[in-house]
mmCIF file of C-alpha atoms in Angstrom:
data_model
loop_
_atom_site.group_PDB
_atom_site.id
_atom_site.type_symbol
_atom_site.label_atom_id
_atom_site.label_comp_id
_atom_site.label_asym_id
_atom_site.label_seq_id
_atom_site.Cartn_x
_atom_site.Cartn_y
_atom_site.Cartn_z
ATOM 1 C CA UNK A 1171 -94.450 9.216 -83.488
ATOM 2 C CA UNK A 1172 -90.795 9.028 -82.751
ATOM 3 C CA UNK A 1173 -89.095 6.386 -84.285
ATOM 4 C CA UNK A 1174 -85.992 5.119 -82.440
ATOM 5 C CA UNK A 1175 -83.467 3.344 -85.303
ATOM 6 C CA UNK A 1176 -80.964 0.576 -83.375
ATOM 7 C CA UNK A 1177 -77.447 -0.701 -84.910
ATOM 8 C CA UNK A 1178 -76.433 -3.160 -85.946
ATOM 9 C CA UNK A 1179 -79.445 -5.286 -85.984
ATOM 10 C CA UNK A 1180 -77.324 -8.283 -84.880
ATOM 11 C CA UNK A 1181 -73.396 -8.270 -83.499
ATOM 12 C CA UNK A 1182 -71.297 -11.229 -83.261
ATOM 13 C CA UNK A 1183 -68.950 -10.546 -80.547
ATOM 14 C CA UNK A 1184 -65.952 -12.252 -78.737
ATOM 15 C CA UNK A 1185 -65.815 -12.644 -75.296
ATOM 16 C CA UNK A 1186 -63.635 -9.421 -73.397
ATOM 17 C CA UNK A 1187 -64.323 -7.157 -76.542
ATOM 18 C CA UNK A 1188 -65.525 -3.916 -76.281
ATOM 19 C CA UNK A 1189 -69.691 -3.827 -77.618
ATOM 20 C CA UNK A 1190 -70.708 -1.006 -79.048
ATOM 21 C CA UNK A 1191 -74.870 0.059 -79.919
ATOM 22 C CA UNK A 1192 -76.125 2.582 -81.163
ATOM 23 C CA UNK A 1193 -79.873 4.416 -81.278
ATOM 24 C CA UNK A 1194 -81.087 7.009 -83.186
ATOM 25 C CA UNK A 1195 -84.458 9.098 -82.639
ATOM 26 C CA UNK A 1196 -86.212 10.636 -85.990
ATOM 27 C CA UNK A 1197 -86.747 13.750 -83.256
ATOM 28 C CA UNK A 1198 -84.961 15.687 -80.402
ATOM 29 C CA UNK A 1199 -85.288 13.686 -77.698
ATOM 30 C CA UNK A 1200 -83.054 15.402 -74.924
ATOM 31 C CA UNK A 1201 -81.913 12.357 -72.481
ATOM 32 C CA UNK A 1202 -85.258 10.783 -72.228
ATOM 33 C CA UNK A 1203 -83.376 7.879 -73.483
ATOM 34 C CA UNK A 1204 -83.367 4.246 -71.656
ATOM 35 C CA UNK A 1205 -81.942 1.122 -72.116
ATOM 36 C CA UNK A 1206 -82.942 -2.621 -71.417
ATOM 37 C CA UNK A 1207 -81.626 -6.026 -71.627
ATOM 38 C CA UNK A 1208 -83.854 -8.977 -72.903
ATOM 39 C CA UNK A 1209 -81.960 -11.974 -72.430
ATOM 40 C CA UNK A 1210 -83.720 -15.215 -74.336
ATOM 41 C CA UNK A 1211 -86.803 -16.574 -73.005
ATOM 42 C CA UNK A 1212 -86.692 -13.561 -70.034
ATOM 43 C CA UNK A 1213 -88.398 -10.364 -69.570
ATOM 44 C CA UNK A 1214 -86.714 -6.984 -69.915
ATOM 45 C CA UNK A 1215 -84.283 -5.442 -67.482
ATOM 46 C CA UNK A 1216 -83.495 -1.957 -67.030
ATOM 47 C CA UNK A 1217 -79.923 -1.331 -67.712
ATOM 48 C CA UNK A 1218 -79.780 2.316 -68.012
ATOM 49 C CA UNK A 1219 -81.964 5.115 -67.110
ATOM 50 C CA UNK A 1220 -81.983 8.905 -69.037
ATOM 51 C CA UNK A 1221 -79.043 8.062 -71.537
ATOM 52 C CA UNK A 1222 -76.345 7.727 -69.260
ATOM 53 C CA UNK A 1223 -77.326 7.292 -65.392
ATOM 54 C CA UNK A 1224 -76.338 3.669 -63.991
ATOM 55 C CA UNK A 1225 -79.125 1.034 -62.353
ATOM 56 C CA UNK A 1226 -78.356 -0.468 -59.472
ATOM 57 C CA UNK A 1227 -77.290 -4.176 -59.541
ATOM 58 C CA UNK A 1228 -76.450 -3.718 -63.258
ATOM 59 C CA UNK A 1229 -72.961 -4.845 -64.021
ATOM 60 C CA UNK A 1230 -70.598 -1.415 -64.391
ATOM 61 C CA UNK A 1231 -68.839 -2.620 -67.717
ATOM 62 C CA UNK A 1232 -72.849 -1.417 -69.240
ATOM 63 C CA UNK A 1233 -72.478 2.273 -70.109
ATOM 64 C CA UNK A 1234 -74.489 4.767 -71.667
ATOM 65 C CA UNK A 1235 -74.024 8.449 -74.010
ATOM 66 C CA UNK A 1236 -75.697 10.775 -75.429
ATOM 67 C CA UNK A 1237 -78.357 13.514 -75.366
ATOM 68 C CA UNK A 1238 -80.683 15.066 -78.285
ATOM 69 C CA UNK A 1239 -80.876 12.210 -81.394
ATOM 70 C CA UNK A 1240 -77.892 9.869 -80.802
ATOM 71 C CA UNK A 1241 -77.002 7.917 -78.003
ATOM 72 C CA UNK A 1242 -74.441 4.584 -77.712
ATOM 73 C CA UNK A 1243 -74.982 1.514 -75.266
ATOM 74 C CA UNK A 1244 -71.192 0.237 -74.572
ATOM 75 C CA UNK A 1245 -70.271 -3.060 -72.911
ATOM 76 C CA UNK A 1246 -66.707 -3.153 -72.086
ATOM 77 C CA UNK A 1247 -65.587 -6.244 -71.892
ATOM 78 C CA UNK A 1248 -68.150 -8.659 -73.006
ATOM 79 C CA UNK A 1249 -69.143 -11.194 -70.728
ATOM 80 C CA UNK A 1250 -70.711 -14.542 -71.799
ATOM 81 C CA UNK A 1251 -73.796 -13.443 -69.838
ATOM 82 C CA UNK A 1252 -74.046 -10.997 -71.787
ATOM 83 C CA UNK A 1253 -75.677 -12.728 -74.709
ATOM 84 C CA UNK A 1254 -79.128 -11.039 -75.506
ATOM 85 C CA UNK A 1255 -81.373 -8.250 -77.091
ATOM 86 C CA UNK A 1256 -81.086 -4.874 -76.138
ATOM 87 C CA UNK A 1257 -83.540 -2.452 -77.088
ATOM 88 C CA UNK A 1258 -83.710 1.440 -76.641
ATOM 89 C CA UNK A 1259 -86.735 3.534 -75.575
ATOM 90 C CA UNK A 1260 -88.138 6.966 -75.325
ATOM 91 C CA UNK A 1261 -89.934 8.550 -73.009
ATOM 92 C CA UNK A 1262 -89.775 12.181 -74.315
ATOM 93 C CA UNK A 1263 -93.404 12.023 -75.961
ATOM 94 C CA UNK A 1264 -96.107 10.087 -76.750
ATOM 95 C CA UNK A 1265 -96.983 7.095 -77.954
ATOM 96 C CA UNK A 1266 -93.621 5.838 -75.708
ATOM 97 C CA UNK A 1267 -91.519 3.684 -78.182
ATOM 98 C CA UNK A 1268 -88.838 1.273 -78.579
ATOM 99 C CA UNK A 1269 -85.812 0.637 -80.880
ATOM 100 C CA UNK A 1270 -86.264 -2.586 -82.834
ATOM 101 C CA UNK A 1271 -83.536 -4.041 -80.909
ATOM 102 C CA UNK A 1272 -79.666 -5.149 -81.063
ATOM 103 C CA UNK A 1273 -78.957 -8.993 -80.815
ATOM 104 C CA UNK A 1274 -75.948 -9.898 -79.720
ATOM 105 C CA UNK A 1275 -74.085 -12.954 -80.092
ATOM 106 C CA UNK A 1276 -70.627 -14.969 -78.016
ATOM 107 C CA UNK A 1277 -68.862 -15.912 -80.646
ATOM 108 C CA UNK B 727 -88.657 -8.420 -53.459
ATOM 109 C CA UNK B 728 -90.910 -6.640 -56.008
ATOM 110 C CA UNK B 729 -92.770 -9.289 -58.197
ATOM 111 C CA UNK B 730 -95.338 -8.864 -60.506
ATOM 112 C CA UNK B 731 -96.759 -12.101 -62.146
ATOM 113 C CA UNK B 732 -99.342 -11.769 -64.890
ATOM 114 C CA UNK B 733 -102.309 -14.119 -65.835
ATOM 115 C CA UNK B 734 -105.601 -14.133 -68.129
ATOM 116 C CA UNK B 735 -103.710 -15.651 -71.439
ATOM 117 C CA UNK B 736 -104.853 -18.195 -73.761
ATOM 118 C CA UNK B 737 -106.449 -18.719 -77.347
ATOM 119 C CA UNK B 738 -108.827 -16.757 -78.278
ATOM 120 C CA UNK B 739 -110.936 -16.115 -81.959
ATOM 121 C CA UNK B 740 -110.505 -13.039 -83.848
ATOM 122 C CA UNK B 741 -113.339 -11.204 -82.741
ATOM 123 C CA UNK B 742 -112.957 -12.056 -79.002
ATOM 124 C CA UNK B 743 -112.300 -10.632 -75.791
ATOM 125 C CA UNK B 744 -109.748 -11.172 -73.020
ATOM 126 C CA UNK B 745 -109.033 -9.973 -69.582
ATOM 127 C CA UNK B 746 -105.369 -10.100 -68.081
ATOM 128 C CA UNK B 747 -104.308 -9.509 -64.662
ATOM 129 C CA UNK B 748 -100.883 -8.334 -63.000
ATOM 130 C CA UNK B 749 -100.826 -8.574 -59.402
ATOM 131 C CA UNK B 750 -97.977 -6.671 -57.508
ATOM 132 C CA UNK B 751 -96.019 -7.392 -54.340
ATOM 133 C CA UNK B 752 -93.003 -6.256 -52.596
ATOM 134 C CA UNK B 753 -93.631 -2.732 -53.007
ATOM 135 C CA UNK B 754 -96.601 -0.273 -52.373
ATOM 136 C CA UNK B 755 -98.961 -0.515 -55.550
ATOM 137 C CA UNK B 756 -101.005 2.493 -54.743
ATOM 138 C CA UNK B 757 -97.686 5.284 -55.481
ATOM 139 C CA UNK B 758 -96.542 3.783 -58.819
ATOM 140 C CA UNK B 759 -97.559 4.004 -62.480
ATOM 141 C CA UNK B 760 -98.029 1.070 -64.468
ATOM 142 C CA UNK B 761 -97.878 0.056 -67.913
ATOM 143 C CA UNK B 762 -98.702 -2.656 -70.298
ATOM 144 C CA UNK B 763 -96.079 -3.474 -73.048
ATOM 145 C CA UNK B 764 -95.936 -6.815 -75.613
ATOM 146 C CA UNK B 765 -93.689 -8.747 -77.776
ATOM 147 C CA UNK B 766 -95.226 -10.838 -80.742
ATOM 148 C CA UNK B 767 -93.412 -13.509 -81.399
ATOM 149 C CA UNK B 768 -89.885 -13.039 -82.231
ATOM 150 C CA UNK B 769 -90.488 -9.083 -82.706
ATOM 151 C CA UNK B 770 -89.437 -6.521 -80.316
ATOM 152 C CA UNK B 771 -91.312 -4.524 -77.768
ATOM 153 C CA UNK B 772 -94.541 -2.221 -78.280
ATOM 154 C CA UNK B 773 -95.640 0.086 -75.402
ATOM 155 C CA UNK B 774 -99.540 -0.278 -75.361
ATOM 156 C CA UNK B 775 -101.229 1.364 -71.800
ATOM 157 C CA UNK B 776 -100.112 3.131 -69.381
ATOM 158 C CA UNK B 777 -101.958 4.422 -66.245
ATOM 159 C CA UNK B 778 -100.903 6.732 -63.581
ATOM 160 C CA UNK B 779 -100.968 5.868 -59.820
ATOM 161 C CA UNK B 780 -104.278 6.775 -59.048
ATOM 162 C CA UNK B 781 -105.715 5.663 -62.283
ATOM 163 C CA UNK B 782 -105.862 9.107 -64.275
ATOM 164 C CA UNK B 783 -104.951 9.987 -66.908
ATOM 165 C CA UNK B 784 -104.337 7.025 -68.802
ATOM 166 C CA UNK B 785 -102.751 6.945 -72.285
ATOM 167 C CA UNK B 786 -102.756 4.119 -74.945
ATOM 168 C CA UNK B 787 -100.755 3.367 -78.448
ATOM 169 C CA UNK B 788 -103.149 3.674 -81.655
ATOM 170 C CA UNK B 789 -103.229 0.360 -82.255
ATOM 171 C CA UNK B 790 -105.476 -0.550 -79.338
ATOM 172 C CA UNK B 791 -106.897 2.550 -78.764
ATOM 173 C CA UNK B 792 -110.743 1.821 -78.723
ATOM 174 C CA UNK B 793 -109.869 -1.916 -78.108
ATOM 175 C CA UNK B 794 -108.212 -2.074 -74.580
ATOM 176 C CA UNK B 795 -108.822 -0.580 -71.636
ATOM 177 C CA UNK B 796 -106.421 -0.600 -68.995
ATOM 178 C CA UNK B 797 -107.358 -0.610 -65.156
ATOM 179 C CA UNK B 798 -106.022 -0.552 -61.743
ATOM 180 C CA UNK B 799 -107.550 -1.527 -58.184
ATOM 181 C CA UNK B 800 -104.986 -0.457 -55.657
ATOM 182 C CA UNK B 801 -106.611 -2.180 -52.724
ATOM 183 C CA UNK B 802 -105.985 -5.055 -54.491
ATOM 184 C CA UNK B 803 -102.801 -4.546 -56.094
ATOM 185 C CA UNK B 804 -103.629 -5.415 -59.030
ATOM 186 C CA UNK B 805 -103.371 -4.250 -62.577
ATOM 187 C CA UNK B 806 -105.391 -5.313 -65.752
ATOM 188 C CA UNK B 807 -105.906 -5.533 -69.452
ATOM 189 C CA UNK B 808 -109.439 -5.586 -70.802
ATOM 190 C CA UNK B 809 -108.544 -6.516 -74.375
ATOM 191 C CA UNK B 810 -111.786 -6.920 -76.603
ATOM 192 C CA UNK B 811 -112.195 -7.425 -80.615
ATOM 193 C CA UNK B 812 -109.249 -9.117 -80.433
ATOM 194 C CA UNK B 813 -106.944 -9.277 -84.129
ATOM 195 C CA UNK B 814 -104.418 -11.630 -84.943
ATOM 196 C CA UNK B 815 -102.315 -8.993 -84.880
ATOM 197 C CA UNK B 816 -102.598 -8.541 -81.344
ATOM 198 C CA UNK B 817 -100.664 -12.089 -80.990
ATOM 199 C CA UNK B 818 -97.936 -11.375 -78.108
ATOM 200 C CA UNK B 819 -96.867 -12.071 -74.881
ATOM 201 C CA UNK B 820 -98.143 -9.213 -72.655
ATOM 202 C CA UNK B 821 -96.165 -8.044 -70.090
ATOM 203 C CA UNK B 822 -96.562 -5.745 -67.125
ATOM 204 C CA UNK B 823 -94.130 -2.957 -66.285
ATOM 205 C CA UNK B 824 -93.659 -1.017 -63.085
ATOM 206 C CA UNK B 825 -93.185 2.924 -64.639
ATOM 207 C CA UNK B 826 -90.950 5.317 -62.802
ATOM 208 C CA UNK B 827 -93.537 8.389 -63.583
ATOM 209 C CA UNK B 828 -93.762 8.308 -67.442
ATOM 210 C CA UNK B 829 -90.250 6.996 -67.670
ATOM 211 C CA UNK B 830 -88.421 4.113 -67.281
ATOM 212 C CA UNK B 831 -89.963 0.784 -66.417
ATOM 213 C CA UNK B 832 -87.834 -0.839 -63.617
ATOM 214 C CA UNK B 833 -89.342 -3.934 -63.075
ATOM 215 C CA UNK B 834 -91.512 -6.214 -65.326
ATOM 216 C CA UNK B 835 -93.593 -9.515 -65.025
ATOM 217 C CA UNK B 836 -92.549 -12.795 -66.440
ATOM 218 C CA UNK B 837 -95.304 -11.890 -69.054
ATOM 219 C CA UNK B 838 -98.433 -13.773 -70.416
ATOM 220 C CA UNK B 839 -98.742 -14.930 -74.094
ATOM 221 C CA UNK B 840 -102.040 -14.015 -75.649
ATOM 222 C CA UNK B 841 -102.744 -16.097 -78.866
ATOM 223 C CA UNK B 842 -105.532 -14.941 -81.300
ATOM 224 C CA UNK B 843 -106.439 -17.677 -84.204
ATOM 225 C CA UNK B 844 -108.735 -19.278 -86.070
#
């Protein structure tokens, strides 16, 4: 199984700062990487699709990077809106999994 | 407007089985996977079934392997969750989760929360 390893855990962040998040597969992974918001009593929302390709409707300050084990989520410019979960997830091989997810926090 | 609104939770006995239900709208049913991911209670997200658009082949995590068994009736739009000797571990809201192939998901219910106690 491929474990997918988020950080931080949790992020404190003021408002207009640049949010960075990281994931980390235990295998190669190539861009079969996405990305999802969760914010709190809400289902998930795709924010990003194969490690870097944009969603439509999704704000363009959400970003994505990366390819093989290591990819980065970036928010530039933190909106208050943007308070939520965000968890990684692979679809490179089977069973499908998911980061344990980034909580972040408006100061 | 895709939707996709789940039903069939409640509290149920270790031991005991459960059937939930995703119905689908707003787009055609029939062409798309479909998968079946949950949440316990302030934990993150577990894939647990996935099954292609005409219902074959269908893949499941370990830990309901044997247990569930996922379904599809495309005339009716509708996915489901057979969920039998439930565990307290299995404690979660359930959600469904419209699959681009075996990819992404880009659209998911408002989920159903599945409660297993004694």
């Amino acid at each position: 199984e491929i474990v997918l390893t988020q950080s931080p855990d949790f992020q404190s962040v003021t408002p207009k700062e640049k949010v960075t998040i990281t994931c980390r597969a235990s295998q190669y992974i190539d861009r079969s990487l996405h990305w999802y918001q969760q914010k709190p009593d809400q289902s998930p929302k795709l924010l990003i699709k194969y490690a870097s390709q944009s969603i439509s409707g999704v704000p363009s300050r959400f970003s994505g990077s990366g390819s093989g084990t290591d990819f980065t989520l970036t928010i530039n410019g933190l909106e208050a809106e943007d308070a939520a979960a965000y968890y990684c997830h692979q679809s490179s091989s089977l069973p499908w999994t998911f980061g344990q997810g980034t909580k972040v926090e408006i100061k | 407007e895709v939707q996709l609104v789940e039903s069939g939770g409640g509290l149920v006995q270790p031991g005991e089985s459960l059937r939930l239900s995703c119905v689908a709208s707003g787009f055609t049913f029939s062409t798309y996977s479909m998968n079946w991911v949950r949440q316990a209670p302030g934990k993150g997200l577990e894939w647990i079934a996935y099954i292609t658009s005409s219902g074959s082949p269908i893949y499941y995590a370990d830990s309901v392997e044997g247990r569930f068994t996922i379904s599809r009736d495309n005339a009716k739009n509708s996915l489901y969750l057979q969920m039998n000797s439930l565990r307290d571990e299995d404690t979660a809201v359930y959600y469904c989760a419209r699959g681009w192939g075996s990819s992404w998901y880009d659209y998911w219910g408002q989920g159903t929360l599945v409660t297993v106690s004694s």
